[in-house]
XYZ file of C-alpha atoms in Angstrom:
562
model
C -19.606 -99.684 -34.901
C -22.500 -99.245 -32.462
C -25.790 -100.526 -33.941
C -27.660 -97.924 -31.902
C -25.933 -95.259 -34.003
C -27.964 -96.371 -37.033
C -30.798 -93.960 -37.729
C -33.251 -96.278 -39.533
C -33.870 -98.747 -36.669
C -34.407 -95.763 -34.379
C -37.043 -94.275 -36.703
C -38.569 -97.746 -37.095
C -38.920 -97.998 -33.309
C -40.479 -94.536 -33.165
C -43.109 -95.616 -35.702
C -43.999 -98.592 -33.505
C -44.217 -96.370 -30.417
C -46.497 -93.848 -32.125
C -48.664 -96.580 -33.645
C -49.188 -98.091 -30.194
C -50.249 -94.705 -28.783
C -53.079 -94.148 -31.282
C -56.553 -94.461 -29.734
C -58.460 -97.709 -29.874
C -61.338 -97.750 -32.337
C -64.557 -96.629 -30.585
C -67.189 -99.303 -29.992
C -70.281 -97.254 -30.864
C -71.293 -95.052 -33.799
C -71.751 -91.811 -31.833
C -68.250 -91.967 -30.341
C -66.731 -93.002 -33.675
C -68.397 -90.156 -35.595
C -66.948 -87.661 -33.103
C -63.520 -89.227 -33.609
C -64.032 -89.179 -37.395
C -64.386 -85.399 -37.372
C -61.060 -85.139 -35.528
C -59.356 -87.514 -37.979
C -60.638 -85.582 -40.992
C -59.567 -82.226 -39.610
C -56.090 -83.448 -38.662
C -55.636 -85.184 -42.008
C -56.570 -82.063 -43.995
C -54.244 -79.963 -41.833
C -51.363 -82.437 -42.170
C -51.719 -82.529 -45.959
C -51.753 -78.716 -46.123
C -54.914 -78.499 -48.239
C -55.941 -74.998 -49.389
C -59.482 -73.630 -49.398
C -61.672 -74.892 -52.239
C -62.496 -71.921 -54.465
C -65.477 -71.675 -56.857
C -64.713 -73.882 -59.848
C -63.426 -72.594 -63.175
C -62.786 -74.964 -66.079
C -62.592 -75.278 -69.830
C -62.673 -78.078 -72.385
C -59.752 -77.489 -74.738
C -60.217 -80.381 -77.187
C -62.891 -82.965 -78.051
C -62.525 -86.051 -80.238
C -63.978 -89.526 -80.805
C -62.170 -92.850 -80.390
C -63.536 -96.429 -80.242
C -67.108 -95.377 -79.547
C -66.082 -92.913 -76.831
C -66.043 -89.130 -76.631
C -62.752 -87.849 -75.218
C -62.375 -84.326 -73.831
C -59.188 -82.598 -72.713
C -60.058 -80.531 -69.649
C -58.330 -77.870 -67.559
C -59.844 -77.225 -64.133
C -58.930 -74.893 -61.285
C -56.675 -76.079 -58.443
C -56.358 -72.801 -56.524
C -55.746 -69.145 -57.312
C -54.887 -69.237 -61.058
C -53.209 -72.667 -60.994
C -54.913 -75.413 -63.001
C -54.906 -79.190 -63.304
C -55.024 -80.950 -66.660
C -56.981 -84.115 -67.233
C -59.453 -85.739 -69.580
C -62.950 -87.060 -69.606
C -64.149 -90.228 -71.357
C -67.820 -90.949 -71.887
C -69.832 -93.258 -74.158
C -70.788 -91.619 -77.456
C -74.309 -93.036 -77.762
C -75.488 -92.775 -74.133
C -77.379 -89.593 -73.281
C -78.447 -87.999 -70.017
C -76.748 -87.873 -66.641
C -74.154 -90.612 -66.223
C -72.768 -92.348 -63.150
C -69.227 -91.002 -62.811
C -65.819 -92.278 -61.741
C -62.915 -90.025 -60.715
C -59.653 -91.885 -61.427
C -56.661 -90.615 -59.384
C -53.268 -91.018 -61.007
C -50.834 -93.586 -59.716
C -47.141 -92.837 -59.646
C -46.324 -90.687 -62.731
C -49.604 -91.793 -64.357
C -51.085 -89.413 -66.889
C -52.679 -91.474 -69.605
C -50.550 -94.551 -68.998
C -51.216 -97.866 -67.301
C -54.777 -97.027 -66.211
C -56.107 -96.118 -69.660
C -57.402 -99.642 -70.362
C -59.431 -99.555 -67.153
C -60.814 -96.076 -67.875
C -61.800 -96.994 -71.441
C -63.431 -100.176 -70.180
C -65.524 -98.315 -67.587
C -66.570 -95.653 -70.106
C -67.773 -98.391 -72.453
C -69.828 -99.796 -69.572
C -71.815 -96.544 -69.457
C -69.781 -94.420 -67.005
C -68.292 -90.970 -67.401
C -64.656 -91.247 -66.290
C -62.580 -88.266 -65.123
C -58.824 -88.912 -65.414
C -56.524 -86.616 -63.421
C -52.956 -85.969 -64.605
C -50.113 -86.530 -62.165
C -48.462 -83.147 -61.339
C -45.344 -84.236 -63.257
C -46.876 -85.136 -66.640
C -48.645 -83.664 -69.686
C -49.403 -79.930 -69.333
C -48.289 -79.807 -65.716
C -44.636 -80.939 -66.089
C -43.499 -80.128 -62.558
C -39.977 -81.337 -61.866
C -40.402 -83.600 -58.849
C -37.587 -82.383 -56.614
C -38.491 -78.746 -57.208
C -42.174 -79.352 -56.521
C -41.473 -81.392 -53.388
C -39.170 -78.763 -51.911
C -41.149 -75.653 -52.837
C -44.502 -77.103 -51.755
C -42.974 -78.299 -48.478
C -41.614 -74.814 -47.817
C -45.128 -73.411 -48.304
C -46.711 -76.006 -45.996
C -48.287 -78.432 -48.475
C -47.197 -82.028 -48.944
C -46.612 -83.775 -52.259
C -49.461 -86.145 -51.351
C -51.522 -83.119 -50.342
C -51.193 -81.772 -53.887
C -52.474 -85.031 -55.350
C -55.328 -85.467 -52.869
C -56.448 -81.917 -53.618
C -56.182 -82.672 -57.359
C -58.847 -85.327 -56.900
C -61.056 -83.267 -54.608
C -60.992 -80.538 -57.253
C -61.732 -83.108 -59.961
C -64.851 -83.958 -57.932
C -65.722 -80.248 -57.741
C -65.317 -80.053 -61.524
C -67.487 -83.040 -62.489
C -70.236 -81.662 -60.240
C -70.466 -78.694 -62.656
C -71.176 -80.918 -65.692
C -74.723 -81.431 -66.893
C -73.920 -84.996 -68.050
C -72.863 -86.109 -64.531
C -75.309 -87.571 -62.030
C -74.562 -85.607 -58.847
C -75.534 -88.486 -56.555
C -73.650 -91.267 -58.338
C -69.921 -90.426 -58.205
C -67.244 -92.907 -57.161
C -63.455 -92.886 -56.936
C -61.072 -95.655 -57.982
C -57.277 -95.564 -58.315
C -54.322 -97.931 -58.628
C -51.191 -98.111 -56.415
C -50.350 -94.557 -55.315
C -53.705 -93.684 -56.879
C -55.181 -96.137 -54.379
C -53.753 -94.078 -51.525
C -55.267 -90.963 -53.097
C -58.572 -92.856 -53.361
C -58.535 -93.589 -49.633
C -57.629 -90.047 -48.624
C -59.983 -88.206 -50.996
C -62.988 -90.407 -50.165
C -62.271 -90.069 -46.446
C -62.369 -86.274 -46.746
C -65.452 -85.812 -48.971
C -68.776 -87.611 -48.534
C -69.848 -86.673 -52.062
C -67.838 -89.642 -53.278
C -70.577 -92.249 -52.973
C -68.191 -95.197 -52.933
C -64.504 -96.084 -53.243
C -62.448 -98.874 -54.806
C -58.724 -98.739 -53.913
C -56.780 -101.109 -56.167
C -53.382 -102.622 -55.270
C -52.557 -100.163 -52.508
C -53.668 -100.701 -48.899
C -51.658 -100.884 -45.666
C -50.996 -98.657 -42.629
C -48.541 -95.806 -42.350
C -47.001 -97.511 -39.323
C -46.092 -100.677 -41.215
C -45.075 -98.585 -44.224
C -42.653 -96.669 -41.997
C -41.242 -99.961 -40.689
C -40.961 -101.546 -44.145
C -37.467 -100.255 -45.162
C -35.829 -101.590 -41.978
C -37.927 -104.677 -41.193
C -38.478 -105.915 -44.757
C -35.715 -104.074 -46.670
C -38.308 -102.802 -49.160
C -38.249 -99.166 -50.309
C -40.709 -96.937 -52.135
C -39.692 -95.272 -55.397
C -39.850 -91.724 -54.043
C -41.046 -89.906 -50.901
C -44.237 -88.437 -52.435
C -46.669 -91.028 -50.924
C -45.583 -90.384 -47.328
C -47.742 -88.140 -45.132
C -45.663 -86.003 -42.778
C -46.339 -86.394 -39.087
C -49.343 -88.613 -39.735
C -48.571 -91.046 -36.922
C -48.788 -88.219 -34.416
C -52.501 -88.002 -35.286
C -53.962 -91.098 -36.939
C -53.262 -93.981 -39.323
C -54.677 -95.537 -42.474
C -57.208 -97.794 -40.699
C -58.969 -94.785 -39.150
C -58.746 -92.821 -42.396
C -60.337 -95.746 -44.247
C -63.075 -95.996 -41.610
C -64.040 -92.364 -42.345
C -65.586 -93.600 -45.618
C -68.114 -95.896 -43.887
C -71.006 -96.523 -44.333
C -70.400 -95.677 -48.016
C -69.444 -98.847 -49.930
C -65.768 -99.826 -50.112
C -64.236 -102.632 -52.161
C -60.511 -103.349 -51.680
C -58.834 -105.380 -54.410
C -55.179 -106.053 -53.747
C -52.385 -107.983 -55.379
C -50.867 -110.255 -52.744
C -47.537 -110.078 -54.583
C -47.063 -106.345 -54.008
C -44.195 -105.972 -51.547
C -44.842 -102.227 -51.206
C -47.996 -102.758 -49.127
C -47.167 -104.830 -46.007
C -49.740 -107.479 -45.116
C -49.683 -106.526 -41.413
C -51.071 -103.091 -42.276
C -53.500 -104.471 -44.846
C -54.987 -106.766 -42.205
C -55.348 -103.909 -39.726
C -57.299 -101.862 -42.292
C -59.604 -104.734 -43.285
C -60.181 -105.804 -39.665
C -61.076 -102.224 -38.757
C -63.490 -101.828 -41.662
C -65.253 -105.063 -40.822
C -65.891 -103.719 -37.316
C -67.006 -100.257 -38.481
C -69.322 -101.448 -41.248
C -70.743 -103.900 -38.716
C -71.384 -101.014 -36.301
C -73.372 -99.264 -39.024
C -75.328 -102.455 -39.701
C -74.165 -102.707 -43.346
C -71.435 -105.389 -43.371
C -72.263 -106.226 -47.000
C -71.056 -102.767 -48.114
C -67.459 -103.713 -47.386
C -65.522 -106.430 -49.175
C -61.839 -107.114 -49.723
C -60.134 -109.407 -52.196
C -56.437 -110.248 -51.950
C -54.972 -112.691 -54.410
C -51.799 -113.171 -56.394
C -52.230 -111.336 -59.698
C -50.315 -108.486 -61.298
C -50.182 -104.841 -60.247
C -53.065 -103.633 -62.427
C -56.813 -103.017 -62.528
C -57.679 -105.564 -65.192
C -57.153 -108.879 -63.301
C -59.838 -107.667 -60.893
C -62.154 -106.109 -63.472
C -65.003 -108.607 -62.963
C -65.252 -107.763 -59.251
C -64.797 -104.027 -59.921
C -67.560 -104.040 -62.553
C -69.977 -105.802 -60.230
C -69.283 -103.402 -57.352
C -69.705 -100.282 -59.490
C -72.890 -101.649 -61.064
C -74.384 -102.454 -57.653
C -73.347 -99.425 -55.644
C -73.049 -96.668 -58.263
C -75.000 -97.442 -61.408
C -77.568 -99.220 -59.253
C -78.356 -96.116 -57.162
C -81.508 -94.163 -58.035
C -80.782 -91.274 -60.413
C -80.272 -87.847 -58.874
C -81.988 -84.837 -60.395
C -79.753 -82.211 -58.789
C -78.712 -79.346 -61.047
C -75.022 -78.950 -61.921
C -73.030 -76.503 -59.816
C -71.862 -73.214 -61.359
C -68.574 -73.132 -63.277
C -66.688 -69.934 -64.072
C -64.666 -69.062 -67.157
C -60.918 -69.527 -67.265
C -58.869 -66.332 -67.319
C -55.234 -66.291 -66.175
C -53.881 -69.851 -66.268
C -50.825 -71.640 -64.880
C -49.999 -75.363 -64.610
C -46.830 -75.069 -62.526
C -47.295 -76.102 -58.892
C -43.762 -74.849 -58.277
C -44.719 -71.375 -59.465
C -47.957 -71.506 -57.474
C -46.214 -72.176 -54.164
C -43.461 -69.671 -54.913
C -46.163 -67.031 -55.388
C -47.905 -68.090 -52.156
C -44.673 -67.655 -50.224
C -44.136 -64.230 -51.771
C -47.671 -63.182 -50.716
C -47.091 -64.338 -47.144
C -43.587 -62.899 -46.783
C -43.109 -60.194 -44.176
C -40.702 -57.263 -44.575
C -37.622 -57.291 -42.369
C -38.234 -55.387 -39.104
C -36.867 -51.848 -39.110
C -36.115 -51.511 -35.395
C -34.135 -53.629 -32.951
C -37.160 -54.205 -30.693
C -39.281 -55.440 -33.584
C -36.419 -57.601 -34.826
C -36.005 -59.217 -31.416
C -39.725 -60.034 -31.319
C -39.571 -61.649 -34.763
C -36.349 -63.431 -33.851
C -37.931 -64.918 -30.727
C -40.926 -66.123 -32.749
C -38.681 -67.746 -35.355
C -36.481 -69.447 -32.785
C -39.531 -70.646 -30.872
C -40.908 -72.198 -34.050
C -37.581 -73.902 -34.758
C -37.363 -75.308 -31.234
C -40.925 -76.608 -31.353
C -40.611 -78.257 -34.756
C -36.961 -79.238 -35.136
C -35.326 -79.749 -31.739
C -35.668 -83.241 -30.254
C -32.612 -83.309 -27.972
C -33.223 -83.912 -24.281
C -31.860 -81.712 -21.506
C -28.842 -83.932 -20.845
C -26.793 -86.235 -23.022
C -25.637 -89.633 -21.836
C -22.009 -90.504 -21.155
C -19.923 -90.256 -24.313
C -18.175 -93.399 -25.529
C -14.733 -93.049 -27.122
C -14.511 -95.929 -29.594
C -10.944 -95.654 -30.848
C -8.099 -93.311 -31.721
C -6.369 -93.473 -35.051
C -3.400 -91.589 -36.486
C -3.587 -89.641 -39.771
C -0.038 -88.461 -40.521
C 0.470 -85.600 -38.061
C -3.178 -85.681 -36.926
C -5.079 -87.589 -34.261
C -8.569 -88.755 -35.222
C -10.960 -89.821 -32.428
C -14.130 -91.760 -33.238
C -16.739 -90.885 -30.619
C -20.298 -92.050 -29.937
C -22.541 -89.420 -28.297
C -25.729 -90.852 -26.721
C -28.567 -88.637 -28.017
C -31.021 -90.490 -25.777
C -31.364 -94.025 -24.433
C -31.922 -95.421 -27.955
C -29.731 -93.458 -30.363
C -26.102 -92.355 -30.645
C -24.488 -89.728 -32.854
C -21.177 -90.815 -34.383
C -18.510 -88.133 -34.417
C -14.995 -87.734 -35.784
C -12.694 -85.386 -33.865
C -9.369 -84.323 -35.427
C -6.496 -82.241 -34.100
C -2.728 -81.977 -34.400
C -0.824 -84.523 -32.353
C 1.373 -81.652 -31.181
C -1.698 -79.929 -29.648
C -2.743 -82.886 -27.494
C -3.887 -81.631 -24.085
C -3.971 -77.964 -25.143
C -7.076 -75.775 -25.440
C -7.814 -75.297 -29.127
C -10.206 -73.092 -31.142
C -12.871 -75.528 -32.317
C -14.867 -75.980 -35.519
C -17.858 -78.248 -36.167
C -18.133 -79.231 -39.835
C -21.574 -80.377 -41.016
C -21.393 -82.106 -44.397
C -23.886 -82.632 -47.211
C -23.790 -86.431 -47.294
C -26.535 -88.582 -45.776
C -24.369 -91.704 -45.342
C -21.130 -90.736 -43.643
C -18.572 -87.990 -43.736
C -18.285 -86.869 -47.358
C -15.075 -86.334 -49.306
C -15.557 -82.542 -49.262
C -16.197 -82.615 -45.546
C -13.093 -84.779 -44.966
C -10.923 -82.336 -46.915
C -12.246 -79.305 -45.046
C -11.871 -81.071 -41.683
C -8.285 -82.199 -42.292
C -7.209 -78.799 -43.623
C -8.632 -76.985 -40.594
C -7.049 -79.495 -38.200
C -3.662 -78.975 -39.885
C -4.044 -75.241 -39.155
C -4.361 -75.929 -35.429
C -8.106 -76.247 -34.893
C -9.885 -79.074 -33.130
C -12.418 -80.191 -35.758
C -15.533 -82.241 -35.020
C -17.529 -83.827 -37.826
C -20.874 -85.510 -37.052
C -21.737 -88.454 -39.314
C -25.289 -87.502 -40.209
C -27.874 -90.234 -40.943
C -25.498 -93.034 -40.108
C -26.461 -96.377 -41.625
C -29.076 -94.987 -44.025
C -28.506 -96.177 -47.589
C -31.407 -94.437 -49.369
C -32.637 -90.880 -48.888
C -36.192 -91.858 -49.874
C -36.374 -94.094 -46.789
C -34.968 -91.397 -44.527
C -37.426 -88.780 -45.777
C -40.419 -91.097 -45.801
C -39.947 -92.735 -42.422
C -38.617 -89.593 -40.709
C -41.496 -87.500 -42.003
C -44.062 -90.118 -40.949
C -42.903 -90.028 -37.327
C -42.465 -86.237 -37.442
C -38.667 -86.344 -37.219
C -37.636 -84.997 -40.640
C -34.046 -85.370 -41.878
C -33.195 -81.723 -41.260
C -34.279 -82.103 -37.630
C -31.995 -85.138 -37.257
C -29.084 -83.127 -38.638
C -29.832 -80.302 -36.227
C -30.037 -82.792 -33.369
C -26.589 -84.144 -34.327
C -25.102 -80.642 -34.427
C -26.571 -79.562 -31.087
C -25.434 -82.779 -29.413
C -21.949 -82.148 -30.822
C -21.909 -78.631 -29.354
C -22.926 -80.003 -25.956
C -20.257 -82.708 -26.086
C -17.454 -80.386 -27.193
C -18.121 -77.831 -24.476
C -17.497 -80.591 -21.958
C -13.984 -81.319 -23.285
C -10.974 -79.850 -21.539
C -9.127 -79.230 -24.831
C -11.886 -77.068 -26.379
C -11.697 -73.273 -26.159
C -15.365 -72.565 -25.377
C -15.049 -68.941 -26.521
C -13.901 -69.993 -29.988
C -16.486 -72.570 -31.066
C -17.566 -72.148 -34.702
C -19.796 -74.241 -36.982
C -19.261 -74.613 -40.743
C -21.653 -76.266 -43.195
C -21.157 -77.574 -46.723
C -24.153 -78.019 -49.051
C -27.265 -78.914 -47.072
C -25.042 -78.945 -44.018
C -24.962 -75.152 -44.253
C -28.678 -75.079 -43.382
C -28.428 -77.102 -40.174
C -25.183 -75.307 -39.267
C -26.905 -71.924 -39.381
C -29.912 -73.269 -37.480
C -27.606 -74.583 -34.765
C -25.804 -71.257 -34.427
C -29.148 -69.437 -34.254
C -30.490 -71.719 -31.519
C -27.360 -72.011 -29.374
C -25.701 -68.728 -28.417
C -22.612 -70.586 -27.211
C -21.678 -71.019 -30.881
C -19.523 -67.992 -31.630
C -19.945 -67.941 -35.424
C -21.274 -69.841 -38.425
C -20.092 -70.186 -42.022
C -21.791 -71.529 -45.171
C -19.782 -73.195 -47.915
C -21.635 -73.715 -51.182
C -24.184 -70.913 -51.253
C -26.870 -69.303 -49.130
C -30.300 -67.889 -49.911
C -33.802 -67.567 -48.484
C -36.488 -70.208 -48.932
C -38.641 -67.624 -50.705
C -35.916 -66.693 -53.194
C -34.963 -70.331 -53.703
C -38.600 -71.135 -54.480
C -38.882 -68.225 -56.903
C -35.683 -69.341 -58.657
C -36.988 -72.906 -58.863
C -40.274 -71.683 -60.322
C -38.527 -69.677 -63.009
C -35.961 -72.369 -63.818
C -38.355 -75.295 -64.037
C -41.001 -73.233 -65.832
C -38.679 -72.570 -68.750
C -36.583 -75.761 -68.740
């Protein structure tokens, strides 16, 4: 099998190409601050962050535990969708307190970080803990949230970054919070949220990312180069390497103090990327003339806050508690009325608001059709104008069928693997032709094989592209593909369009009778292919069809009640 048919090394190479194209770090503050504005704007756009509305919040429960006051809090995300969380503060300390926003790590509600939060509250800080979108009151099923939010233009990481920006907006409404002494500190995936939130909002006075620092480039290369995978695709930032990378995002925090503490045993955060971030910050803090406001500690410990608590305490005491008190008045906070905790429902409602009615005339329909096809071509079509020479690998017999294994060069670095079946008796004849796009990400699925063989037995020439060849885990495909702005659906579409181009060059294909059939997710790329290439005579979906809006609404209703 051709190694250049494997999708993961191709995406890995794309990450390296995009990383090399990013601009060099400016050498002076004026040029850097201009670049910083670009980075911030592109980051917010990539994450799909909504507008920040006036805050509404309510405390739903208050109780005492181990010398601390605990408060359960609901605060506004957007529209009438809320985030749940809790506040800890010392019982016997009065006045305005220095404050820490604690982003959740992966699936963290009140889990592994609670010891850290209790410790900091006992040191005299007010600590705001944000619930992960999948836990406690929120309870968003991950797959549903990921898909519905993506359809509405917001990333999973965008949801969590906005959670923490809104947590900042909330604590600024409290009369026991010192407006000028607010920091952010999170663990693991919460560390990534720490970086992104602090980069986007200067009202975080300092940041401490714990056990979670690298670059998106080395993260994208990690599954192929190091054979290490993340647990799910939620930390990836779609298309980020087209715009910037973690080292520039981190530099957006300067000259506010940053302490990185990192467990050298964490395989999820490649050292190459870690070094690029720390090297960049040393340069930037030096440019600002405050090299002492950046420090990084990397040693072999466990994946937790507490092994680093001495250094964390000292940094917070110096750069947060040690700041002069602010006397700013708290910001206004409205009352809670209609309330929802389902992000799935929120994005389903946003899509319904933005939906347009179907055009009522042919002229209007053609205008809308051209817009839709233009958007698809811009965002999902990566195929060049001309394919390379096709390589026939071998021919095998399947009872009365011939089965050709073909490699189609998509470009100079990637091939699409294709199975072509037809009756031996039809060899050399022009045949009506069907492309079958399956649902599997690894090779041709059992369902796809059955459909292909049955159609071939009926006299069709049947071509089946092997989507995502060589990829063992979908999380890697989504994460790496999204990072380099080649999402899995675009790869499938690329395969299908290359297959159309190849088939129309065969002498045994009846060009007037070329149809595409999709099973499962393959039905989506099959329909997209037929829409984009008018040489495809017809398309068929096996396994259901709907609109993204209706699918989102169904998901909202199903997951809300389940």
